[in-house]
Coordinates of N, CA, C and O in Angstrom, one line a residue:
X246 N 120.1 11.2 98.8 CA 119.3 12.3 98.3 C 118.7 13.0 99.6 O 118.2 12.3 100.5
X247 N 118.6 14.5 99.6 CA 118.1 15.1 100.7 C 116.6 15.0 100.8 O 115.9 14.4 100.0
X248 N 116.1 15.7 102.0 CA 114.7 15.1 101.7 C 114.3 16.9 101.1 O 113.5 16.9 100.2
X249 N 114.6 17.6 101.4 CA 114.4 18.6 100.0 C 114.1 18.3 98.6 O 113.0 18.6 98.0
X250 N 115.3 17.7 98.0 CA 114.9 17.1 96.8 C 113.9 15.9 96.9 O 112.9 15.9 96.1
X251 N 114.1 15.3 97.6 CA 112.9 14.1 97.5 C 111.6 14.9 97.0 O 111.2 15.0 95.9
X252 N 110.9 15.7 98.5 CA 109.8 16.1 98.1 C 109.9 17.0 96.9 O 109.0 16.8 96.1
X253 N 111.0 18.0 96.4 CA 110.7 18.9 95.2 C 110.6 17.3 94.2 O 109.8 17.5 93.3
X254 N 111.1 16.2 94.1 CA 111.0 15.4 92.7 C 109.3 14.8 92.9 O 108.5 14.7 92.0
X255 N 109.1 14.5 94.0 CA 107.6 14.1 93.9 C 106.6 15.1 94.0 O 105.4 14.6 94.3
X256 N 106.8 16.6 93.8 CA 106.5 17.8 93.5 C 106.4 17.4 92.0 O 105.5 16.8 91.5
X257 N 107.5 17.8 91.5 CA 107.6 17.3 90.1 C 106.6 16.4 89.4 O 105.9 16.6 88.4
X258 N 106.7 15.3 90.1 CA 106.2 14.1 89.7 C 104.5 14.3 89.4 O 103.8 13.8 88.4
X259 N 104.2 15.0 90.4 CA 102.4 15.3 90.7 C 102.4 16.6 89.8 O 101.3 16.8 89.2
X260 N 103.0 17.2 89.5 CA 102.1 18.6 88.7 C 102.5 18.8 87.6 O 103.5 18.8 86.9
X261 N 100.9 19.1 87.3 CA 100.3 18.4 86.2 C 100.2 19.9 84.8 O 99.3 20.7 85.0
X262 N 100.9 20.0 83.9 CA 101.2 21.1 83.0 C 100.1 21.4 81.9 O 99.9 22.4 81.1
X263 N 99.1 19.9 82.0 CA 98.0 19.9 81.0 C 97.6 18.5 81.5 O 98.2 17.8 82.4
X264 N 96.4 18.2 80.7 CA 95.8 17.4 81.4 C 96.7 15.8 80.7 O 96.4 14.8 81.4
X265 N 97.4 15.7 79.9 CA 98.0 14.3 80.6 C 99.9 14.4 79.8 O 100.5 13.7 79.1
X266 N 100.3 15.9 80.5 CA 101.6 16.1 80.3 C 102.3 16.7 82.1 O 101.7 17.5 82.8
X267 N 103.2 16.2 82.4 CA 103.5 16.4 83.8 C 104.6 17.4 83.5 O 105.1 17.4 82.4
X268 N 105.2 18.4 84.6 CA 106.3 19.0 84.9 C 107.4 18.0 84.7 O 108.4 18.3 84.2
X269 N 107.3 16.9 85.1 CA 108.4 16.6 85.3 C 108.8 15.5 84.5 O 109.5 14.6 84.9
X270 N 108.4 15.6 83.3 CA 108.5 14.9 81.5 C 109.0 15.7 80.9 O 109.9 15.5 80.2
X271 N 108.5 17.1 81.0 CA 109.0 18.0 80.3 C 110.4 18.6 80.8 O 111.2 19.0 80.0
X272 N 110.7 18.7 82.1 CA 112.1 18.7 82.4 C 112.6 18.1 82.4 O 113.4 18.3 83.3
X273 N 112.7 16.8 81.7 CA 113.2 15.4 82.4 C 114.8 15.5 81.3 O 114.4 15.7 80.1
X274 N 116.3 15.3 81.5 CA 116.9 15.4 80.4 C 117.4 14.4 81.1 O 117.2 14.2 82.3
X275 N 118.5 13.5 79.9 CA 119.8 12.3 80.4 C 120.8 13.6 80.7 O 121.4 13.9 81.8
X276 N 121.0 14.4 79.5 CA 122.4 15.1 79.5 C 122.6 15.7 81.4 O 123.6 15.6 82.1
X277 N 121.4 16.3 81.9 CA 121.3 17.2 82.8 C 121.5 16.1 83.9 O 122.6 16.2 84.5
X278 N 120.8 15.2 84.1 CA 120.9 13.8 84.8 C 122.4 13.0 84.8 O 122.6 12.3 85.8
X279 N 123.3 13.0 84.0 CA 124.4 12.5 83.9 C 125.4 14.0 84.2 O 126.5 13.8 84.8
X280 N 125.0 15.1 83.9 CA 125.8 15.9 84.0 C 125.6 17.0 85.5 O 126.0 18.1 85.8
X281 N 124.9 16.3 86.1 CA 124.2 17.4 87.7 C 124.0 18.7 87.0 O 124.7 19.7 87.3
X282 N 123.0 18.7 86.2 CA 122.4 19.8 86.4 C 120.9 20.2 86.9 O 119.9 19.7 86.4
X283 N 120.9 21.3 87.8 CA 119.6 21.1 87.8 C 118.8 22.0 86.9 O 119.0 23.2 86.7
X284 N 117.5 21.2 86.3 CA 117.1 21.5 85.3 C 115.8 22.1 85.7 O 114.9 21.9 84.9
X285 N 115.7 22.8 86.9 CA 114.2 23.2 87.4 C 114.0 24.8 86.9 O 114.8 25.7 86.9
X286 N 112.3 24.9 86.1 CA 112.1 26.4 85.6 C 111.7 26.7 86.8 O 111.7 26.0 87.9
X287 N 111.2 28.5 86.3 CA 110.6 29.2 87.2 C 109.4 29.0 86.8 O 109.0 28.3 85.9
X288 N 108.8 30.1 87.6 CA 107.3 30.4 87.4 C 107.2 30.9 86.5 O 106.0 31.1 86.3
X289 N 108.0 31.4 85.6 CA 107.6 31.9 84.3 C 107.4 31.2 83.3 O 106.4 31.2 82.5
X290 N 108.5 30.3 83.4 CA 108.8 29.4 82.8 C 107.5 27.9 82.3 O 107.1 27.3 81.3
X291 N 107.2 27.9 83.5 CA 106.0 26.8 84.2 C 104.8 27.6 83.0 O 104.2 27.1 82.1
X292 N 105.0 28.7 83.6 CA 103.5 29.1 82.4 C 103.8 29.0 81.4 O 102.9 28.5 80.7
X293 N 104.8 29.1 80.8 CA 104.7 29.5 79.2 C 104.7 28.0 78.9 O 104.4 27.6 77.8
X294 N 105.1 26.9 79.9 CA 104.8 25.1 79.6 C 103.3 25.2 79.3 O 102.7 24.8 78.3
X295 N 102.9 25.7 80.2 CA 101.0 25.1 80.1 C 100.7 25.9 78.9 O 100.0 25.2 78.2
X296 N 101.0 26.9 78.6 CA 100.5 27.7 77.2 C 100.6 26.5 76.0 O 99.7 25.9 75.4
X297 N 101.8 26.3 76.0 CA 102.7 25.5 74.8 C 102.3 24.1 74.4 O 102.3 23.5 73.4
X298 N 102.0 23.6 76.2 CA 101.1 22.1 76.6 C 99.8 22.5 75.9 O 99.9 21.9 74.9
X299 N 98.9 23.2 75.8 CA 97.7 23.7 75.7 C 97.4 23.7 74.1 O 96.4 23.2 73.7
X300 N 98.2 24.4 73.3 CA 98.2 24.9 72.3 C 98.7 24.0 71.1 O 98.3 23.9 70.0
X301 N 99.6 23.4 71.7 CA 100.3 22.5 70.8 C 100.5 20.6 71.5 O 100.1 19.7 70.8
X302 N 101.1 20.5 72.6 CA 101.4 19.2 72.8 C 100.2 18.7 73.1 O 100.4 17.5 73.1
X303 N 99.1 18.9 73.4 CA 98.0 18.2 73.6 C 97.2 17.9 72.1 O 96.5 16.9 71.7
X304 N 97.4 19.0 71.5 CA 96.3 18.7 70.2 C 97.1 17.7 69.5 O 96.4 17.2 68.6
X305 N 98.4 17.4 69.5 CA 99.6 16.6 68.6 C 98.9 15.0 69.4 O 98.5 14.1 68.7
X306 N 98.9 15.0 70.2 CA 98.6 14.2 71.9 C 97.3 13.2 70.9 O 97.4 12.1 70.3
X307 N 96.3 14.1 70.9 CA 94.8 13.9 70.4 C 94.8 13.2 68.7 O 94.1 12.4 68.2
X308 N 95.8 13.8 68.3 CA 96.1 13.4 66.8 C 96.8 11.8 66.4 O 96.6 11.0 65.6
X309 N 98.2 11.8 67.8 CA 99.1 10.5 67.2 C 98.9 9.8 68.2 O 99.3 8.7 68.1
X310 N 98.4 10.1 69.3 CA 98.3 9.2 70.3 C 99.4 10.0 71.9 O 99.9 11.1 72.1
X311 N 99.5 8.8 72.7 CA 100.6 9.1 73.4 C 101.9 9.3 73.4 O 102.5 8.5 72.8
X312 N 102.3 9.9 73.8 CA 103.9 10.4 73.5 C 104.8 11.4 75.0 O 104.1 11.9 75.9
X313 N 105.9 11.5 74.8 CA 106.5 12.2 75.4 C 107.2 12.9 74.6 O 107.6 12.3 73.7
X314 N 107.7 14.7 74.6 CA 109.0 14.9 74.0 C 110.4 14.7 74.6 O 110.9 14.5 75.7
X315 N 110.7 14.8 73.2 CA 112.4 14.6 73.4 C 113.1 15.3 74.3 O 113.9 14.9 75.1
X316 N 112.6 16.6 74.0 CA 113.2 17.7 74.5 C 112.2 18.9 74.7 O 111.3 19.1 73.8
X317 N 112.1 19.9 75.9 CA 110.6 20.5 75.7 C 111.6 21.6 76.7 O 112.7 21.9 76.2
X318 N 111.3 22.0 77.8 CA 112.2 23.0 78.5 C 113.6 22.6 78.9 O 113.8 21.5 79.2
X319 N 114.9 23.8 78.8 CA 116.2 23.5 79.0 C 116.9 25.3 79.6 O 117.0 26.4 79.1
X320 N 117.4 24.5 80.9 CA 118.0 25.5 81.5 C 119.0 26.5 81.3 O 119.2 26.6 82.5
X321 N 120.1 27.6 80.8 CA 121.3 28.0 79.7 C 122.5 27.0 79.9 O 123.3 26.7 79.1
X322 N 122.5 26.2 81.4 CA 123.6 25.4 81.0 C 123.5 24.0 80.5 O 124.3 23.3 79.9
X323 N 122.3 23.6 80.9 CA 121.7 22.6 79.6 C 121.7 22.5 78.2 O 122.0 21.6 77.5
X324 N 121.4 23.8 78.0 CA 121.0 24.3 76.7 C 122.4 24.3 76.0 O 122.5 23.9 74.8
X325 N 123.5 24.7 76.7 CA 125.1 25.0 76.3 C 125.5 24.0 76.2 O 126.3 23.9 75.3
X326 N 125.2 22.9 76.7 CA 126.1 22.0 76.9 C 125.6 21.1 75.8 O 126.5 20.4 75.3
X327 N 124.1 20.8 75.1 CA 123.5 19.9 74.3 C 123.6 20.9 73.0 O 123.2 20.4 71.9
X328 N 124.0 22.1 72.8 CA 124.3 22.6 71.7 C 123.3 23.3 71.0 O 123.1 23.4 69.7
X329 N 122.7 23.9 71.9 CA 121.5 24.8 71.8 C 121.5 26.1 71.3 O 122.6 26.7 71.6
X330 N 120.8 26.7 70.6 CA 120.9 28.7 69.8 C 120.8 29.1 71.3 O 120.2 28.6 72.2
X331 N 121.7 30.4 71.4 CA 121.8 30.8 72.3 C 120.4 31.8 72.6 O 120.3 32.5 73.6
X332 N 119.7 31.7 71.6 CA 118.2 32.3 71.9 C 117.3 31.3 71.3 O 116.6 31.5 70.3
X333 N 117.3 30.4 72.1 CA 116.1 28.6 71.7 C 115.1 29.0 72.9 O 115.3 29.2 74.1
X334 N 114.1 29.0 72.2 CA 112.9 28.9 72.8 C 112.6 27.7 73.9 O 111.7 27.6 74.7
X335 N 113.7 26.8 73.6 CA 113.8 25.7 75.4 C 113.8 26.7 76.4 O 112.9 26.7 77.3
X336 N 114.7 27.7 76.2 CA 115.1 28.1 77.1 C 113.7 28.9 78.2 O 113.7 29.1 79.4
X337 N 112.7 29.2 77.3 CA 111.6 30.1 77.8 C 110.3 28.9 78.4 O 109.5 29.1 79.3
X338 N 110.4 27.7 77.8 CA 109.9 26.8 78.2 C 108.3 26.9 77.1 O 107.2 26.8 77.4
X339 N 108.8 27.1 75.8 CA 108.0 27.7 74.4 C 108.1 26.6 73.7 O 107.2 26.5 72.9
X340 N 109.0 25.7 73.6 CA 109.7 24.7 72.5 C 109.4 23.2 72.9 O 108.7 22.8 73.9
X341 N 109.8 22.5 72.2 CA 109.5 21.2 72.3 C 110.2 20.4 71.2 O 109.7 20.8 70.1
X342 N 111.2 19.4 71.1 CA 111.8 18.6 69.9 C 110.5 17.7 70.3 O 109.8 18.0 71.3
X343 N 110.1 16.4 69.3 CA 109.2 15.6 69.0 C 109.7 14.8 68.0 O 110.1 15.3 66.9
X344 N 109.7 13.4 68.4 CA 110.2 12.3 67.2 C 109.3 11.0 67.6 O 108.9 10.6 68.7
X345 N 108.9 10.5 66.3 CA 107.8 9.3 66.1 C 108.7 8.1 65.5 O 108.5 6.9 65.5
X346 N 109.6 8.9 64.8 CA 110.3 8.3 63.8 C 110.1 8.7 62.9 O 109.1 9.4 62.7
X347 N 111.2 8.3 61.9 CA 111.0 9.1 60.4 C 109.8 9.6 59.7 O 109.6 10.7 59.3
X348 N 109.0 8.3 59.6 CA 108.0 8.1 58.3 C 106.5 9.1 58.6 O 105.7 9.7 58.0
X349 N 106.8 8.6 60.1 CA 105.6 9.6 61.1 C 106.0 11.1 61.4 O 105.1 12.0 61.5
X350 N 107.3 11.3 61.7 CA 107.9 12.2 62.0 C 107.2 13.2 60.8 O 106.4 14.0 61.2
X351 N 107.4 13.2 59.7 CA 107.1 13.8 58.4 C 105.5 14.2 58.9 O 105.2 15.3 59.1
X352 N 104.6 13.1 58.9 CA 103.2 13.5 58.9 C 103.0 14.4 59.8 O 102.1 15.3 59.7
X353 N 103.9 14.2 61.0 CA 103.8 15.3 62.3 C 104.2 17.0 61.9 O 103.7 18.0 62.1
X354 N 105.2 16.6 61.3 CA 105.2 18.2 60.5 C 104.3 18.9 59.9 O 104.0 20.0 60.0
X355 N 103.7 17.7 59.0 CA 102.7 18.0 58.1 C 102.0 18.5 58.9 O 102.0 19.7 59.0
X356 N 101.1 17.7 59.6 CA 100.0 18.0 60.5 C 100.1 19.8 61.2 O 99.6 20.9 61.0
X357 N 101.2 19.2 62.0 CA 101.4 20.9 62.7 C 101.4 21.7 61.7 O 100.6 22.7 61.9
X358 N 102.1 21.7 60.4 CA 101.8 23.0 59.8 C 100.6 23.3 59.0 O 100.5 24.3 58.3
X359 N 99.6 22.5 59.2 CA 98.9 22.9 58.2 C 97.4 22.8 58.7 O 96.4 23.0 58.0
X360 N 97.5 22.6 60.5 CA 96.6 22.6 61.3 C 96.4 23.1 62.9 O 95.4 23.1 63.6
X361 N 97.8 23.6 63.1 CA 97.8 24.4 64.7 C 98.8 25.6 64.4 O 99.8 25.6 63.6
X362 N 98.1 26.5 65.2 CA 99.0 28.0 65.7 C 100.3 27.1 66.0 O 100.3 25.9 66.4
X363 N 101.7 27.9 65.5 CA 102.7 28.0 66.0 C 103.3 29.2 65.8 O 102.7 30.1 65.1
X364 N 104.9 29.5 66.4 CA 105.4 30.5 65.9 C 106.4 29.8 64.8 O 106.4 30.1 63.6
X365 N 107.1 28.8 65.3 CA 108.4 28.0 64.5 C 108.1 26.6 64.5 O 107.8 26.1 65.5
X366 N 108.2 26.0 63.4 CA 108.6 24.6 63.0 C 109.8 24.1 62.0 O 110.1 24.1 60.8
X367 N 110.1 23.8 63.1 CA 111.2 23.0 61.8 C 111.4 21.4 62.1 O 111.3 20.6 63.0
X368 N 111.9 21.3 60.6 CA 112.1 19.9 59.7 C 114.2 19.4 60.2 O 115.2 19.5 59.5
X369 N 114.1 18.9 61.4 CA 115.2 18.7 61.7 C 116.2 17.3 60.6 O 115.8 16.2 60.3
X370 N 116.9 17.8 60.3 CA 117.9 17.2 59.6 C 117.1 15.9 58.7 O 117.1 14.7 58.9
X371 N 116.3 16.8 57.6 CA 115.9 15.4 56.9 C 116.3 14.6 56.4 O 117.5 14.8 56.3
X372 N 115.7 13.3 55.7 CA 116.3 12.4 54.6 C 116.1 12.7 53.5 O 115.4 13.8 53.4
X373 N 116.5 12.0 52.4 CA 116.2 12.3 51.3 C 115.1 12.2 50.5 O 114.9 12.6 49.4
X374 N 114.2 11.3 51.5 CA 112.3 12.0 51.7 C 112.1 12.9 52.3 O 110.9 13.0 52.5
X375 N 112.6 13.6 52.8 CA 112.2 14.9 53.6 C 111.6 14.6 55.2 O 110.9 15.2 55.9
X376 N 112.0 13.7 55.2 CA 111.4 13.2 56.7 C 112.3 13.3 57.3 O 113.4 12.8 57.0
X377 N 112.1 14.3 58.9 CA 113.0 14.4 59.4 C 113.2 13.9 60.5 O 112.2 13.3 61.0
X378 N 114.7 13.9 61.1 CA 115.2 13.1 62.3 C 114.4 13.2 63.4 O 114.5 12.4 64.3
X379 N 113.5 14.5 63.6 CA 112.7 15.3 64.8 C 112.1 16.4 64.3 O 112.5 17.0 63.4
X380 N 110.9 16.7 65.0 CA 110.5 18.1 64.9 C 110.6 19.1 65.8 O 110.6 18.7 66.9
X381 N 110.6 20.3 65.7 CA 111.3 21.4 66.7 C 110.1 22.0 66.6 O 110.0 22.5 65.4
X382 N 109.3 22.2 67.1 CA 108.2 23.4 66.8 C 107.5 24.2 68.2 O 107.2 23.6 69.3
X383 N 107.2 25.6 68.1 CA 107.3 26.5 69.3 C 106.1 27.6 69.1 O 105.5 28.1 68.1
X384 N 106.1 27.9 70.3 CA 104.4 28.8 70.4 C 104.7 30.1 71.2 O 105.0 29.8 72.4
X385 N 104.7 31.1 70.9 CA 104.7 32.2 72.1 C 103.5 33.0 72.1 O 103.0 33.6 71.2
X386 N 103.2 33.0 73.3 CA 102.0 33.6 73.5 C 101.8 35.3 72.4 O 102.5 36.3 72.7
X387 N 101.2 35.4 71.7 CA 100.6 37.3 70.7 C 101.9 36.6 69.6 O 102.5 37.5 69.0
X388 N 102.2 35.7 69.4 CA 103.0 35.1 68.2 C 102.6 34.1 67.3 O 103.1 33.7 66.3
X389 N 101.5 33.8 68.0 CA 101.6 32.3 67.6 C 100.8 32.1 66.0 O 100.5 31.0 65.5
X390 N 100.7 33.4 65.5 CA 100.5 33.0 64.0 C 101.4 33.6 62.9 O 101.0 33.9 61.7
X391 N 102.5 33.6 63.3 CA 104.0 33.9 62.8 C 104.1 32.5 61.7 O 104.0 32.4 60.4
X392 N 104.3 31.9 62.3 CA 104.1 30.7 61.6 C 105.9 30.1 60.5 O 105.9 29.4 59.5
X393 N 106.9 30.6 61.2 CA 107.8 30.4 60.1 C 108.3 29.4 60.1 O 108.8 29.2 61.2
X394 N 108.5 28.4 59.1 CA 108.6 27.4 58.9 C 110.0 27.0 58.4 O 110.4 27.5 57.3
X395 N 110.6 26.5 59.0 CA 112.6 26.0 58.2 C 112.9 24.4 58.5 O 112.5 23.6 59.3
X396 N 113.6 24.4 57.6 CA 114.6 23.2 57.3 C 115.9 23.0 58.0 O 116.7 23.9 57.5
X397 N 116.3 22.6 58.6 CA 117.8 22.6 59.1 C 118.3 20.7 58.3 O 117.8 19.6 58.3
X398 N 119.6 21.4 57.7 CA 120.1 19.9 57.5 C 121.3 19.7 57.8 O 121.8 18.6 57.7

């Protein structure tokens, strides 16, 4: 490893997107890691993390406890390769998948919809309780009371 990367990963490592979410959780992927990609945002990107950290993953944070997402920012060849809308809010660094597990997963829905600004939530491939595999839900800044809500199965 170069010492370039070195220091950019313990860059990563230290900055801090909200008060207990790091840059470098939220870009952290296996697919990108197994497939060399590098998964680094910009400065745009970075903000629209702390908005999204701000508005949504910390108050979820406060509610279930600690957690990491699944999935939160994704670069276009990330995004292509794990099978992403070619206009997914990963891409802007707006989005976030989230899984507790099923039974919890459901209450997490619940909760988000029926207690924080979002733009999008959805109910990722539920069961036949409606509890889904994950939740997808996303914030964009002068959006964020759009509020549309979908199912994907």
């Amino acid at each position: 490893i170069s010492y370039f990367l070195y220091i950019k990963k313990l860059y990563y490592r230290c900055m801090k997107i909200s008060e207990n979410f790091t840059l470098e959780e939220l870009i952290y992927s296996k697919t990108a890691t197994s497939n060399k990609i590098d998964n680094t945002p910009s400065e745009f990107e970075i903000i629209n993390m702390k908005y999204f950290a701000e508005k949504l993953l910390e108050p979820i944070r406060e509610e279930f406890g600690a957690y990491t997402p699944t999935s939160t920012y994704r670069c276009k060849k990330l995004n292509k390769i794990v099978g992403g809308a070619k206009t997914s809010m990963h891409l802007y660094g707006y989005a976030a998948d989230i899984s507790f597990g099923k039974i919890k997963n459901k209450e997490l829905f619940e909760y988000i919809k029926n207690n924080l600004e979002f733009t999008e939530l959805i109910n990722e491939y539920p069961d036949e309780n409606g509890c889904p595999k994950w939740v997808h839900v996303s914030i964009v800044k002068n959006r964020e009371n759009e509020k549309k809500v979908k199912v994907i199965k």
